[in-house]
mmCIF file of N, CA, C and O in Angstrom:
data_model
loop_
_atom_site.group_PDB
_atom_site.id
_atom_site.type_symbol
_atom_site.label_atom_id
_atom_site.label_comp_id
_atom_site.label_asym_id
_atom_site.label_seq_id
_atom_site.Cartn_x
_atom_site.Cartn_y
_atom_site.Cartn_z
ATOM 1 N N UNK A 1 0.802 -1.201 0.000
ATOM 2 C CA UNK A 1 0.000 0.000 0.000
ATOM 3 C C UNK A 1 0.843 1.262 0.000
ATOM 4 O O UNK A 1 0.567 2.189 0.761
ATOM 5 N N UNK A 2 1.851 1.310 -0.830
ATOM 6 C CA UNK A 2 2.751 2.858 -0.732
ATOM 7 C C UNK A 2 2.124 3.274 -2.118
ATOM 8 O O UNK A 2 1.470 2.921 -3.100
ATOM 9 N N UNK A 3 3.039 4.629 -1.253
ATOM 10 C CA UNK A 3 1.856 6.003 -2.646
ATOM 11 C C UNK A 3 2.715 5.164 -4.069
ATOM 12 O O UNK A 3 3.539 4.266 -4.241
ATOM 13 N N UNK A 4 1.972 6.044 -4.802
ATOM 14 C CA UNK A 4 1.558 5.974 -6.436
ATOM 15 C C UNK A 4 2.974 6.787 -7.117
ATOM 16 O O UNK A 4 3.120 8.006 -7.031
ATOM 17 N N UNK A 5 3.813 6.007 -7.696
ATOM 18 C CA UNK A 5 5.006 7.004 -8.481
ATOM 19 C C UNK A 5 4.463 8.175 -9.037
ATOM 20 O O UNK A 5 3.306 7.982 -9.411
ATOM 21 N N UNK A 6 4.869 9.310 -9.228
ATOM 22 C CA UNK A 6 4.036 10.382 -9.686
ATOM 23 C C UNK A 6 4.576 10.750 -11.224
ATOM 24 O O UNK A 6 3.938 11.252 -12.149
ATOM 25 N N UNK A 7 6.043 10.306 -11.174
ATOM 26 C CA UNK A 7 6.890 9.764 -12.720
ATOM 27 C C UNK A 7 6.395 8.922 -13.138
ATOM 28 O O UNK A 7 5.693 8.183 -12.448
ATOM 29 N N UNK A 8 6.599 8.739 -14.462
ATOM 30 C CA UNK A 8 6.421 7.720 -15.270
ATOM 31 C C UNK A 8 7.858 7.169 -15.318
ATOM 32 O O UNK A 8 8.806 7.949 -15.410
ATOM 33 N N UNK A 9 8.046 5.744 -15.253
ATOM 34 C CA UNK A 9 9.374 5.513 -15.503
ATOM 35 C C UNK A 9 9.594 5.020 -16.577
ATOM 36 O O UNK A 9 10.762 4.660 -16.725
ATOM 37 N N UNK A 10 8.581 4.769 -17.839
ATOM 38 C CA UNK A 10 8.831 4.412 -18.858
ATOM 39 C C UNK A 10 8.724 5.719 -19.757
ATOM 40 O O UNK A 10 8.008 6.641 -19.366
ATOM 41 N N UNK A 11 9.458 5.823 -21.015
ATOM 42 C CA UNK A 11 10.187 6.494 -21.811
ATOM 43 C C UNK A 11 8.867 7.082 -22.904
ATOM 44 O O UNK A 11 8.255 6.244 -23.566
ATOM 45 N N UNK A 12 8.590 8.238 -22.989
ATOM 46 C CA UNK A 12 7.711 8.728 -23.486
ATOM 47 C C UNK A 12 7.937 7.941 -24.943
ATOM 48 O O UNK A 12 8.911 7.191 -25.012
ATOM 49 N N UNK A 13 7.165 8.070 -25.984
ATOM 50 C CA UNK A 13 7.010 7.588 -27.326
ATOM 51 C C UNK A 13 7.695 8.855 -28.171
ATOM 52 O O UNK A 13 7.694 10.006 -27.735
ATOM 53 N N UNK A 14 8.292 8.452 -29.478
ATOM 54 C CA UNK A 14 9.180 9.548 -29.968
ATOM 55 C C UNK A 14 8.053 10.239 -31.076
ATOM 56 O O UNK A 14 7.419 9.632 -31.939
ATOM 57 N N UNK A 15 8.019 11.635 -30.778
ATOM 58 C CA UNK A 15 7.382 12.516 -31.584
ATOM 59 C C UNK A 15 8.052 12.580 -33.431
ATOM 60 O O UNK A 15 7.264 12.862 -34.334
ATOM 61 N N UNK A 16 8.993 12.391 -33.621
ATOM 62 C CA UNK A 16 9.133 12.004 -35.336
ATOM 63 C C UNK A 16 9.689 10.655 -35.277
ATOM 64 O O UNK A 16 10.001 10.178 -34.185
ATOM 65 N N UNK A 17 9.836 10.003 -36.361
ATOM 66 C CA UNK A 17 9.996 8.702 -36.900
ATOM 67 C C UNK A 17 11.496 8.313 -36.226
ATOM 68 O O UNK A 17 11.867 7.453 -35.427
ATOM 69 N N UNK A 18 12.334 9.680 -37.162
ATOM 70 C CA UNK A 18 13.607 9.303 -36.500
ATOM 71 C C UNK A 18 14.031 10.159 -35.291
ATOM 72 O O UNK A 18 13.357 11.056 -34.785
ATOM 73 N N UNK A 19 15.660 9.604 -34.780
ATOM 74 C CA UNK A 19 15.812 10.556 -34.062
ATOM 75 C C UNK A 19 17.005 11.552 -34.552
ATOM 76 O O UNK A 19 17.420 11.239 -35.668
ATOM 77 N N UNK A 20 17.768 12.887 -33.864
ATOM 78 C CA UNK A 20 18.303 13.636 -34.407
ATOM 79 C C UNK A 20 19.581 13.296 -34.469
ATOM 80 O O UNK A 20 19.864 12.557 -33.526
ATOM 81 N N UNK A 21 20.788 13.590 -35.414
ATOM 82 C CA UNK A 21 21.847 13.334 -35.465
ATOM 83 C C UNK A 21 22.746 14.396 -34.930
ATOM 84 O O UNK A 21 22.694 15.574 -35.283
ATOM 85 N N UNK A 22 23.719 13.811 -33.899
ATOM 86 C CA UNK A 22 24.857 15.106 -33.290
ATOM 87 C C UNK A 22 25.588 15.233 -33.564
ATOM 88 O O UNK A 22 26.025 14.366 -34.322
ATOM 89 N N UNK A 23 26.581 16.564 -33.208
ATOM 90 C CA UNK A 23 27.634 16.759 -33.753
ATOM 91 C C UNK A 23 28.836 15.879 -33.710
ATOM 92 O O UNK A 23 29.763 16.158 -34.469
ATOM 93 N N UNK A 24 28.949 14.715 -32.813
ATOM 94 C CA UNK A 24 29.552 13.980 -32.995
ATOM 95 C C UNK A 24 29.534 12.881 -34.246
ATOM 96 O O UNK A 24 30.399 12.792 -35.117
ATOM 97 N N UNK A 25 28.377 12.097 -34.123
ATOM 98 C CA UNK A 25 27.811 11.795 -35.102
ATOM 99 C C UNK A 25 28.310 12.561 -37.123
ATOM 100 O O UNK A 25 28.367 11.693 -37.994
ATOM 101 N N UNK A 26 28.433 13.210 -37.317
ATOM 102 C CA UNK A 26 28.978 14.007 -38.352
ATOM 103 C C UNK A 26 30.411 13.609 -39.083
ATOM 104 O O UNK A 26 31.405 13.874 -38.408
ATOM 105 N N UNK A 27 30.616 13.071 -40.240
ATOM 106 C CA UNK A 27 32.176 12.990 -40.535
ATOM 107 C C UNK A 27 32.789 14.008 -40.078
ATOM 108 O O UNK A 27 32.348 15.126 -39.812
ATOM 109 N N UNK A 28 34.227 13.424 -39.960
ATOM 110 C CA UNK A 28 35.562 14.912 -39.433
ATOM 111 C C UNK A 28 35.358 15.922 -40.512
ATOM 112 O O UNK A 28 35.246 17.105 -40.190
ATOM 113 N N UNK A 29 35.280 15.424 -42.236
ATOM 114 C CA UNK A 29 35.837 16.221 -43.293
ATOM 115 C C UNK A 29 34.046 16.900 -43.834
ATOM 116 O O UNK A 29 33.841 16.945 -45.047
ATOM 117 N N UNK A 30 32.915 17.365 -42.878
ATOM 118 C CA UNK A 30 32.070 17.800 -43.599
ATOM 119 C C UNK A 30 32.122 19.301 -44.408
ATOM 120 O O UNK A 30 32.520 20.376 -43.959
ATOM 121 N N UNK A 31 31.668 19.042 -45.539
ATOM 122 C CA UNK A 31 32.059 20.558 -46.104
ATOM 123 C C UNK A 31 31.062 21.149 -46.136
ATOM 124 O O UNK A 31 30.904 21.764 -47.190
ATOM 125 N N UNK A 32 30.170 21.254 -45.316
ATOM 126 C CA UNK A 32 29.228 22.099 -44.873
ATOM 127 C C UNK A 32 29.680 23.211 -43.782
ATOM 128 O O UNK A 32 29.265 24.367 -43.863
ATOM 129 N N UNK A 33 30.465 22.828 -42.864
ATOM 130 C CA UNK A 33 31.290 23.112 -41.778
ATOM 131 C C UNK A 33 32.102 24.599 -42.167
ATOM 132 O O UNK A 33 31.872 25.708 -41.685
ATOM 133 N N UNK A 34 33.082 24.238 -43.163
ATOM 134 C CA UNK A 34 33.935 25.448 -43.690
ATOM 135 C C UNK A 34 35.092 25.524 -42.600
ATOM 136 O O UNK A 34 34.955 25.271 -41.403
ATOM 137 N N UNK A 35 36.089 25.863 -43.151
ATOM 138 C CA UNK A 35 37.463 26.328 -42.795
ATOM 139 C C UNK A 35 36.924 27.281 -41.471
ATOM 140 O O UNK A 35 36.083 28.173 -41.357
ATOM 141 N N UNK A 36 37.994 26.512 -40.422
ATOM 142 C CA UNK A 36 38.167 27.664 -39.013
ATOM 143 C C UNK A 36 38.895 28.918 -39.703
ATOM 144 O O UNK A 36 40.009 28.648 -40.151
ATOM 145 N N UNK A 37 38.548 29.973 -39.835
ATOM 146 C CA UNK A 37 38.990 31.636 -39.841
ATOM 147 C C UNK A 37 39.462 31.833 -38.556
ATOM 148 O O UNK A 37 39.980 32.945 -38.451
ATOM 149 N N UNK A 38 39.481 31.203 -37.572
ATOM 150 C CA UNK A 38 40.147 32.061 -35.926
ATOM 151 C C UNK A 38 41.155 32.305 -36.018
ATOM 152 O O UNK A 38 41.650 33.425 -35.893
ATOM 153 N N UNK A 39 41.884 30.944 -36.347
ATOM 154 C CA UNK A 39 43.382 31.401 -35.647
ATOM 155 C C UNK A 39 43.711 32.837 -37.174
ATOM 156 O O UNK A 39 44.274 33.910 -36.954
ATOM 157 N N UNK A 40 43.285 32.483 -38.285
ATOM 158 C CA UNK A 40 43.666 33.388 -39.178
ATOM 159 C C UNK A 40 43.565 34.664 -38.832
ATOM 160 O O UNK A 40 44.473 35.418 -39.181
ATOM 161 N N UNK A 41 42.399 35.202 -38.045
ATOM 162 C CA UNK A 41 42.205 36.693 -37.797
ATOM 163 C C UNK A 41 42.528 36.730 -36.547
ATOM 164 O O UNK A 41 42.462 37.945 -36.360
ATOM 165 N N UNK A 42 42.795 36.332 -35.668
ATOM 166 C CA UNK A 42 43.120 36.160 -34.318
ATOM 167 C C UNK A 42 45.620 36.480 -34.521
ATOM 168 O O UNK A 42 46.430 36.951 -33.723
ATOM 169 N N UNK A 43 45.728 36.106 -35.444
ATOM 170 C CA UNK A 43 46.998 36.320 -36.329
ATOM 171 C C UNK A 43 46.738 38.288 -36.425
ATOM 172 O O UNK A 43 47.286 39.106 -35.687
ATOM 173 N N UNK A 44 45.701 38.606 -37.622
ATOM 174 C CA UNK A 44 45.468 39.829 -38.096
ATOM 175 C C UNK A 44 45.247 40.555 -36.982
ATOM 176 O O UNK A 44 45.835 41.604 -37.242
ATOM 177 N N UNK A 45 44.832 40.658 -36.034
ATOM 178 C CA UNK A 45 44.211 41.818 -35.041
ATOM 179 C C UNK A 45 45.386 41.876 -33.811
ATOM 180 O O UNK A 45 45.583 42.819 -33.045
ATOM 181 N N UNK A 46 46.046 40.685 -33.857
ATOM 182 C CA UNK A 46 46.998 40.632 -32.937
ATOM 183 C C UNK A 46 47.913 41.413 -33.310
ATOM 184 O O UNK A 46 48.079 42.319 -32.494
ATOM 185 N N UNK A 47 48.887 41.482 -34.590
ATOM 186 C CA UNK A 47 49.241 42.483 -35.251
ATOM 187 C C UNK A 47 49.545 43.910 -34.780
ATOM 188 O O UNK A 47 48.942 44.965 -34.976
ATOM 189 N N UNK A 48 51.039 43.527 -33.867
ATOM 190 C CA UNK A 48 51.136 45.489 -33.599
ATOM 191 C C UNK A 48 51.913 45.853 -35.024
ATOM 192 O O UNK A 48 53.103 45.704 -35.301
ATOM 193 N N UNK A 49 51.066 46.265 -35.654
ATOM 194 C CA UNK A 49 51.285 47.329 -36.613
ATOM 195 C C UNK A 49 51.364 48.699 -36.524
ATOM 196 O O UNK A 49 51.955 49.283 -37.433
ATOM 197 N N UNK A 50 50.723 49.565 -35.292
ATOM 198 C CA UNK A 50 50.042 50.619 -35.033
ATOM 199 C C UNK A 50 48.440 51.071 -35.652
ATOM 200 O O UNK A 50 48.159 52.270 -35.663
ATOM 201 N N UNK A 51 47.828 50.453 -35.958
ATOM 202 C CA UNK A 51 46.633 50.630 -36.577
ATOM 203 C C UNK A 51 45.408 49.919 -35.601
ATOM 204 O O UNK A 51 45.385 48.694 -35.482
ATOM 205 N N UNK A 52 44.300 50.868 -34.849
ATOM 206 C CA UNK A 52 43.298 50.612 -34.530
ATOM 207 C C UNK A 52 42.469 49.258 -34.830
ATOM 208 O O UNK A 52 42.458 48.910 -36.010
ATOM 209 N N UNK A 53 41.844 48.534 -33.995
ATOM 210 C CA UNK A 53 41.686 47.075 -34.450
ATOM 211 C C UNK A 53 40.342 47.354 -35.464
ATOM 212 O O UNK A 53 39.953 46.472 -36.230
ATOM 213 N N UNK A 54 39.662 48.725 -35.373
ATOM 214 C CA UNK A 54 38.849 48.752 -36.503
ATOM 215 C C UNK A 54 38.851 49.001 -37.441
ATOM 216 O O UNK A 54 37.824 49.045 -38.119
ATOM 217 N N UNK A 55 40.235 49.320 -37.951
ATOM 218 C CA UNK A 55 40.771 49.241 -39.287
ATOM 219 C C UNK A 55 41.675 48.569 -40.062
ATOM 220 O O UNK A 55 42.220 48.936 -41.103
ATOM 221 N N UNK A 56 41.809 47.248 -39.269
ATOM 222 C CA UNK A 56 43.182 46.231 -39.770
ATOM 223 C C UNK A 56 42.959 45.214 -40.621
ATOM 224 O O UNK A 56 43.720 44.288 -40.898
ATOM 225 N N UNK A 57 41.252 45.559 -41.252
ATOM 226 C CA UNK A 57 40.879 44.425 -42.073
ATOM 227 C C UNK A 57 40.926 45.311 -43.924
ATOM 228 O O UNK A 57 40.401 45.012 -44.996
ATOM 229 N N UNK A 58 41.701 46.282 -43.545
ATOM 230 C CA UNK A 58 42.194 46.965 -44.782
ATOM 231 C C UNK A 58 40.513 48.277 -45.518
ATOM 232 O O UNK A 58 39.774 49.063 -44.926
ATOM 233 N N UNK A 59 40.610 47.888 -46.835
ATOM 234 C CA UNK A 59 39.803 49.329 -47.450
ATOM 235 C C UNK A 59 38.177 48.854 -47.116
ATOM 236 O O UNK A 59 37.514 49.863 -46.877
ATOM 237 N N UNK A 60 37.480 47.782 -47.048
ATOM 238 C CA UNK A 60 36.603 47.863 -46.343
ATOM 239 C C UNK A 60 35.925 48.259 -44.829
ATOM 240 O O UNK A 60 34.782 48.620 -44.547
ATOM 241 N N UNK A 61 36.906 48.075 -44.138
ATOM 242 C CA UNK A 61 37.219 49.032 -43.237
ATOM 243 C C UNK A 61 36.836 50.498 -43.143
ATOM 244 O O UNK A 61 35.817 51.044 -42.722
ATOM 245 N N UNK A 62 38.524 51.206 -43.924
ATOM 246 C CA UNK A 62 37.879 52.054 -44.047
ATOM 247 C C UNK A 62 37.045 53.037 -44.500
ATOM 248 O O UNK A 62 37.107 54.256 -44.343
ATOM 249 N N UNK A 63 36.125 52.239 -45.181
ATOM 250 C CA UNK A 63 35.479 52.812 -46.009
ATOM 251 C C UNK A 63 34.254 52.576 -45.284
ATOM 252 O O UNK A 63 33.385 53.317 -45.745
ATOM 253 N N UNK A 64 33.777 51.792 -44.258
ATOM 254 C CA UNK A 64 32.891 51.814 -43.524
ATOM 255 C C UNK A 64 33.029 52.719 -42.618
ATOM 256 O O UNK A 64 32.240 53.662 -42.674
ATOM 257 N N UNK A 65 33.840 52.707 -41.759
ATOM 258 C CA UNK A 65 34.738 54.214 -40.955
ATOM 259 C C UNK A 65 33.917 55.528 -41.565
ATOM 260 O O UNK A 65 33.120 56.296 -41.027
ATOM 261 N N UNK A 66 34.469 55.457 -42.970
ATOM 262 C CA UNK A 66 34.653 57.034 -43.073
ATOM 263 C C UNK A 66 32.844 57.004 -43.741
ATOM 264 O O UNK A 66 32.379 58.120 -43.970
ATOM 265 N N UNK A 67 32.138 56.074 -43.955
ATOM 266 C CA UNK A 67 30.405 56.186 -43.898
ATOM 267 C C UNK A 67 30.121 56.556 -43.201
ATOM 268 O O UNK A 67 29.633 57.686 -43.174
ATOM 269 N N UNK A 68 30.317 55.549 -41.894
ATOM 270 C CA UNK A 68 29.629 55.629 -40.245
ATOM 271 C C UNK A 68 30.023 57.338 -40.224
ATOM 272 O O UNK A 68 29.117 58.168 -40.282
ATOM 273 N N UNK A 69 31.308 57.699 -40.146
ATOM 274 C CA UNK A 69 31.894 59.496 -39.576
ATOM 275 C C UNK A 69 30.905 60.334 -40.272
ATOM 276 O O UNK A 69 30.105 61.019 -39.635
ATOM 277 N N UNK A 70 30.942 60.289 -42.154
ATOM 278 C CA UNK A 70 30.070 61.108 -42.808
ATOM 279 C C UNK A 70 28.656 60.796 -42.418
ATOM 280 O O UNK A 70 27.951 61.455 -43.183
ATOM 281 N N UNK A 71 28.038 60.230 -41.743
ATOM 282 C CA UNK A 71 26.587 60.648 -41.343
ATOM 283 C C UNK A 71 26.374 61.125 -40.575
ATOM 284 O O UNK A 71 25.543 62.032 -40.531
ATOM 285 N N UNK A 72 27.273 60.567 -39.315
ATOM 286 C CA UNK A 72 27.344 61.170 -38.048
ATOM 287 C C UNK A 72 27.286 62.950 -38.104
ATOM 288 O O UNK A 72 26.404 63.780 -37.878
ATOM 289 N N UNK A 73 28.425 63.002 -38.441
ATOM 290 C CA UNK A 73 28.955 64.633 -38.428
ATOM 291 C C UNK A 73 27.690 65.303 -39.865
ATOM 292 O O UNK A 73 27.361 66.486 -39.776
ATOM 293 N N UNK A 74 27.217 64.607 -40.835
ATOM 294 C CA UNK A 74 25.991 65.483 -41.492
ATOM 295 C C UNK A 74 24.374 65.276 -41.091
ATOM 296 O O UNK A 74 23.423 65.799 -41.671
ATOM 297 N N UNK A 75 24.310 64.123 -39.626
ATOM 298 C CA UNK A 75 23.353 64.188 -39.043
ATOM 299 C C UNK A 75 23.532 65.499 -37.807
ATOM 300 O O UNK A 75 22.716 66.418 -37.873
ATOM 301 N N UNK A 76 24.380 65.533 -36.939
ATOM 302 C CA UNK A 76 24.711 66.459 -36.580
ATOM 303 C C UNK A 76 24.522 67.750 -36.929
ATOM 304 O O UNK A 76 24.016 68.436 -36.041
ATOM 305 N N UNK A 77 24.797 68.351 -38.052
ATOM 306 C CA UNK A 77 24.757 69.566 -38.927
ATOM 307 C C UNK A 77 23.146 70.035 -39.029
ATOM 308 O O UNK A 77 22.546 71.072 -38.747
ATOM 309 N N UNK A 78 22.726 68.606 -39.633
ATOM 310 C CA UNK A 78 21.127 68.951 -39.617
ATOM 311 C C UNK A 78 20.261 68.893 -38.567
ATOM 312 O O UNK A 78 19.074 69.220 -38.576
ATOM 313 N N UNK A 79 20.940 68.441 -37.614
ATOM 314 C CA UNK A 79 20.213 68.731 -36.102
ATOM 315 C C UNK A 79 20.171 70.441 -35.341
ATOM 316 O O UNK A 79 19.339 71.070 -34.686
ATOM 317 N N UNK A 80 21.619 70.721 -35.886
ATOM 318 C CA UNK A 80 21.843 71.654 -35.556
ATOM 319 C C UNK A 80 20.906 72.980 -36.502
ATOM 320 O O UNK A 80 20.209 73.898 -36.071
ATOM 321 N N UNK A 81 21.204 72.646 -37.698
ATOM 322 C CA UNK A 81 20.117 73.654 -38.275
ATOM 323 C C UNK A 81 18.781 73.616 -38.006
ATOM 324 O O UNK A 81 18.263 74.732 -37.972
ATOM 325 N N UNK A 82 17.727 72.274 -37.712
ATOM 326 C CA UNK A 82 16.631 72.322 -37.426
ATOM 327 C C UNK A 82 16.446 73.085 -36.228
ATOM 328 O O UNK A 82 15.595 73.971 -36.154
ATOM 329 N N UNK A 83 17.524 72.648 -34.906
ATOM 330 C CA UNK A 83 17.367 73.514 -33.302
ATOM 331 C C UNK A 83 16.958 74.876 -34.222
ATOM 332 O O UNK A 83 15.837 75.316 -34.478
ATOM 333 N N UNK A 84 18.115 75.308 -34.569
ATOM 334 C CA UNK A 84 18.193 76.866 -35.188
ATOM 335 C C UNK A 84 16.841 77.336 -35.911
ATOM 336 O O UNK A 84 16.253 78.365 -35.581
ATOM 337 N N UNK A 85 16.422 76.503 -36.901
ATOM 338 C CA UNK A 85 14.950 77.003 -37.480
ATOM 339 C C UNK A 85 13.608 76.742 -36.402
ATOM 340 O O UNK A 85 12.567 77.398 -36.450
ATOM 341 N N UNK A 86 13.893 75.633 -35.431
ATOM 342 C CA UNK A 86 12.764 76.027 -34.431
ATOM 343 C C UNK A 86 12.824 76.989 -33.674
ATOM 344 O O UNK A 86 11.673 77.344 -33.421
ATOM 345 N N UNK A 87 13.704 77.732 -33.069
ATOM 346 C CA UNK A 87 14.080 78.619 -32.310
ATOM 347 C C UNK A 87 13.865 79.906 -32.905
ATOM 348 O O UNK A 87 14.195 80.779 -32.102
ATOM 349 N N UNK A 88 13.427 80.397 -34.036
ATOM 350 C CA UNK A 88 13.393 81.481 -34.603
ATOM 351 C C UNK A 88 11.794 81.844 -34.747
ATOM 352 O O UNK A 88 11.185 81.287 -35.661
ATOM 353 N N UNK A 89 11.109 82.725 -33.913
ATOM 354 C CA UNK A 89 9.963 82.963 -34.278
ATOM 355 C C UNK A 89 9.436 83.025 -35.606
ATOM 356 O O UNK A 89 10.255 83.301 -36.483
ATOM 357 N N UNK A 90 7.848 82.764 -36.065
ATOM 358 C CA UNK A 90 7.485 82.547 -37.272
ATOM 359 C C UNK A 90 6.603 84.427 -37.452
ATOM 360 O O UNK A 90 5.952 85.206 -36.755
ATOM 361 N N UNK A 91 7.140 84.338 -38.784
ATOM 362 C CA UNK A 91 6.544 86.083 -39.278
ATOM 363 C C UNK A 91 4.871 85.931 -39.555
ATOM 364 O O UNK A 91 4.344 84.978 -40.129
ATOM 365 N N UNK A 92 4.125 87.210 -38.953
ATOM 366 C CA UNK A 92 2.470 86.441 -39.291
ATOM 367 C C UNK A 92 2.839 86.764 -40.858
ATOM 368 O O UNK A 92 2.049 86.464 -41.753
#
């Protein structure tokens, strides 16, 4: 007369046919995978060259740099002129 397991100790039934395959499971040589890049850029950024680590991946770089700067500094400009045109009373 002891209580009632409140587990089930048998193994639920599997919701798809099969089951999933892991990363172990996987050949060594899959070419889905692709070449480790770490140690390669982990090489590049380490690099005392003197150059900022946000520009050591060469002209894409900086050419994103100098995007990101030119909006900044011509969002700026136009912030500044709008303050200026709200601030100026309107003529009836």
């Amino acid at each position: 007369q002891g209580l009632k397991p409140v587990v089930s100790t048998e193994s639920p039934p599997l919701i798809f046919g099969t089951t999933a395959k892991l990363a172990t499971d996987l050949p060594a040589d899959a070419s889905f995978l692709g070449k480790n890049k770490v140690p390669d850029l982990q090489k590049l950024f380490q690099k005392a060259d003197g150059l900022p680590v946000h520009l050591k991946r060469g002209v894409p770089d900086k050419l994103l740099y100098r995007t990101t700067m030119a909006l900044t500094i011509g969002g700026t400009i136009y912030c500044l002129i709008a303050l200026y045109m709200a601030s100026q009373p309107r003529n009836p």
